[in-house]
Amino acid sequence: MDRQVQGEIDRIVTELRSFFASGANREDTTLTGFESEPTALERLHRYFSEVEKAIENGKTMTVLAVENLGRIFDILKGPQSLKPEDFIQLKSFLKATDDCHDRFNLGENYPLLTDLALDIKPADLLERLLDQTFSPEGEILDTASGNLAQIRRELRTISAQCSTAITRLRDRYRSHLCLP
């Protein structure tokens, strides 16, 4: 496993420990030695299952929206550690932009934000991005399509790196999971 992926996994593990130590979980210390603790591994498995559901479906009970689209663009400005919630938001934003492109390519009307597969907040930022990408007639603007394409390329790269890290993390502990 290369050093960069291992470093990202270590950061994800740190975030997961913080996540499980907060709020209602603050009394739970099972993640202290979670590499060999079946209960904690099971919880880790459930957490990543939730991540996967959010990616596949756009919405879950616990992950409903991209809460801060500005954060997405901050992430794109330079390499930095991705928190699990950042990973969700990047995937969600990519899904939303994919929906917009799919609707355009199918010849449908200008995509309505309410018709997207997930909710995006603040909506005005997404509207601004779409305004810079689509003309009022629905045509992709030459000056803006490159910008959106670049954002999508960066999102795909980041998402792929995160997916790889999570897959390797899950594979690393799969043999230890005590699941039905």
Coordinates of C-alpha atoms in Angstrom, one line a residue:
M1 CA 0.0 0.0 0.0
D2 CA 1.5 3.3 -1.0
R3 CA 2.3 5.9 1.6
Q4 CA -0.3 8.4 0.4
V5 CA -3.2 5.9 0.6
Q6 CA -2.0 4.7 4.0
G7 CA -1.8 8.3 5.2
E8 CA -5.4 8.9 4.0
I9 CA -6.6 5.7 5.7
D10 CA -4.9 6.8 9.0
R11 CA -6.7 10.2 8.7
I12 CA -10.1 8.5 8.0
V13 CA -9.5 6.2 11.0
T14 CA -8.8 9.3 13.2
E15 CA -12.0 11.0 12.0
L16 CA -14.0 7.8 12.6
R17 CA -12.6 7.6 16.2
S18 CA -13.6 11.2 16.7
F19 CA -17.0 10.5 15.2
F20 CA -17.7 7.6 17.4
A21 CA -16.4 9.4 20.5
S22 CA -18.8 12.4 20.0
G23 CA -22.4 13.0 20.9
A24 CA -24.3 9.9 22.0
N25 CA -21.2 7.8 21.5
R26 CA -18.9 9.7 23.9
E27 CA -19.2 7.0 26.5
D28 CA -18.2 4.3 24.1
T29 CA -14.4 3.5 24.0
T30 CA -14.6 0.4 21.8
L31 CA -12.7 2.0 19.0
T32 CA -9.6 2.4 21.2
G33 CA -8.3 -1.0 19.9
F34 CA -10.7 -1.4 17.0
E35 CA -8.3 -3.4 14.8
S36 CA -9.2 -6.5 16.9
E37 CA -12.4 -5.5 18.6
P38 CA -15.4 -7.2 16.9
T39 CA -18.0 -4.8 18.1
A40 CA -16.1 -1.8 16.9
L41 CA -15.3 -3.4 13.6
E42 CA -19.0 -4.1 13.1
R43 CA -19.8 -0.5 13.7
L44 CA -17.1 0.6 11.3
H45 CA -18.6 -1.8 8.7
R46 CA -22.0 -0.2 9.3
Y47 CA -20.6 3.3 9.0
F48 CA -19.1 2.5 5.6
S49 CA -22.3 0.8 4.5
E50 CA -24.0 4.1 5.2
V51 CA -21.4 5.9 3.1
E52 CA -22.0 3.5 0.2
K53 CA -25.8 4.0 0.5
A54 CA -25.4 7.7 0.3
I55 CA -23.3 7.4 -2.8
E56 CA -25.7 5.0 -4.5
N57 CA -28.9 6.6 -3.5
G58 CA -28.1 10.3 -3.0
K59 CA -30.0 10.3 0.3
T60 CA -30.0 8.3 3.5
M61 CA -31.5 8.9 7.0
T62 CA -28.2 10.4 8.2
V63 CA -26.8 12.1 5.1
L64 CA -29.4 14.2 3.4
A65 CA -27.6 17.0 1.5
V66 CA -24.5 18.8 0.6
E67 CA -24.8 21.4 3.3
N68 CA -22.0 23.7 2.2
L69 CA -21.3 23.9 -1.5
G70 CA -18.6 26.5 -0.8
R71 CA -16.7 23.8 1.1
I72 CA -16.7 21.7 -2.1
F73 CA -14.8 24.4 -4.0
D74 CA -12.4 24.9 -1.0
I75 CA -11.5 21.3 -1.2
L76 CA -10.8 21.6 -4.9
K77 CA -8.3 24.4 -4.3
G78 CA -5.5 22.1 -3.1
P79 CA -4.7 18.7 -1.7
Q80 CA -5.9 18.2 1.9
S81 CA -7.2 15.4 4.0
L82 CA -10.8 14.5 3.3
K83 CA -13.1 14.0 6.2
P84 CA -15.8 11.3 5.7
E85 CA -18.4 14.0 5.4
D86 CA -16.3 15.8 2.8
F87 CA -16.2 12.5 0.8
I88 CA -20.0 12.3 1.0
Q89 CA -20.4 15.9 -0.2
L90 CA -18.0 15.5 -3.1
K91 CA -19.8 12.4 -4.3
S92 CA -23.1 14.1 -3.9
F93 CA -22.0 17.1 -5.8
L94 CA -20.7 15.0 -8.6
K95 CA -24.0 13.1 -8.7
A96 CA -25.9 16.4 -8.9
T97 CA -23.7 17.6 -11.8
D98 CA -24.1 14.3 -13.5
D99 CA -27.9 14.6 -13.2
C100 CA -27.7 18.0 -14.9
H101 CA -25.7 16.7 -17.7
D102 CA -27.9 13.7 -18.2
R103 CA -31.0 15.8 -18.4
F104 CA -29.4 18.1 -20.9
N105 CA -28.2 15.3 -23.1
L106 CA -31.6 13.7 -23.0
G107 CA -33.0 17.0 -24.4
E108 CA -35.1 17.7 -21.4
N109 CA -35.7 21.2 -20.0
Y110 CA -33.2 23.1 -18.0
P111 CA -32.8 21.0 -14.8
L112 CA -34.7 22.2 -11.8
L113 CA -32.8 21.9 -8.5
T114 CA -35.8 20.2 -6.9
D115 CA -35.6 17.4 -9.4
L116 CA -32.0 16.5 -8.7
A117 CA -31.2 13.2 -7.0
L118 CA -30.2 15.0 -3.8
D119 CA -30.6 18.4 -2.1
I120 CA -27.8 21.0 -2.4
K121 CA -27.4 23.9 0.1
P122 CA -26.9 26.7 -0.4
A123 CA -28.9 26.4 -3.7
D124 CA -27.8 29.8 -5.0
L125 CA -24.2 28.6 -5.4
L126 CA -25.3 25.6 -7.5
E127 CA -27.6 27.9 -9.5
R128 CA -24.7 30.2 -10.1
L129 CA -22.6 27.2 -11.3
L130 CA -25.4 26.1 -13.6
D131 CA -25.9 29.6 -14.9
Q132 CA -22.2 29.7 -15.9
T133 CA -22.6 26.4 -17.6
F134 CA -25.9 26.4 -19.5
S135 CA -27.4 29.2 -21.6
P136 CA -31.0 30.1 -21.1
E137 CA -31.8 28.0 -24.2
G138 CA -30.2 25.0 -22.5
E139 CA -27.0 25.0 -24.6
I140 CA -23.7 24.4 -22.9
L141 CA -21.7 27.6 -23.0
D142 CA -18.3 27.2 -24.6
T143 CA -16.6 29.4 -22.0
A144 CA -18.1 27.6 -19.1
S145 CA -18.3 24.0 -20.2
G146 CA -14.5 23.7 -19.8
N147 CA -14.8 25.0 -16.2
L148 CA -17.5 22.4 -15.3
A149 CA -15.5 19.7 -17.1
Q150 CA -12.5 20.6 -15.0
I151 CA -14.5 20.5 -11.8
R152 CA -15.9 17.2 -12.7
R153 CA -12.5 15.8 -13.6
E154 CA -11.1 16.9 -10.2
L155 CA -14.1 15.6 -8.4
R156 CA -13.8 12.2 -10.1
T157 CA -10.1 12.0 -9.2
I158 CA -10.7 12.9 -5.6
S159 CA -13.7 10.6 -5.4
A160 CA -11.7 7.7 -6.9
Q161 CA -8.9 8.3 -4.5
C162 CA -11.3 8.3 -1.5
S163 CA -13.1 5.2 -2.9
T164 CA -9.8 3.4 -3.2
A165 CA -8.8 4.3 0.4
I166 CA -12.2 3.2 1.8
T167 CA -12.1 0.0 -0.2
R168 CA -8.7 -0.9 1.0
L169 CA -9.7 0.0 4.6
R170 CA -12.7 -2.3 4.4
D171 CA -10.7 -5.1 2.7
R172 CA -8.0 -4.8 5.4
Y173 CA -10.6 -5.5 8.1
R174 CA -13.0 -7.7 6.2
S175 CA -11.7 -10.9 7.6
H176 CA -12.2 -9.6 11.2
L177 CA -15.8 -8.5 10.7
C178 CA -18.3 -10.5 12.8
L179 CA -21.4 -9.9 10.8
P180 CA -24.4 -12.2 10.2

